[in-house]
């Protein structure tokens, strides 16, 4: 006789557990991860107000560097046989 009420009671308890309101807990912290990561990615928030020129490379050198960089994509180097990677010069045991 006791087994007859255990199954309906378990089903009722499991069904009611779906009605527990967890949304307010989640909504209170919604977006925290995105705000934290965004804040961590900013090194210098006031960098746009800095009127000092960038030091290190002049315009002509930068232009030449970028031109050579772009040439690498216009005329890519030929690749050796991709199927021969790791094949060949090893010794047999």
C-alpha angles and dihedrals in degrees: 000000000000094000092061095070098040096073096048090045092052091048091049093049092048091047092051092049087067089062095060110119108236096151098090090057092051095041092054090064098032110138096012093120093052093047091048094050092045091051092048091053094058110090099174114013092187096048093116090062093057108106096184113113119247111264125214111055132036125225098258093051091047091049092051092048092051091047091054090045092053091048089061089064095043093054109022119194118256113255122227118238106305092204093062096065108131093000124113125021096061120113123238119239 
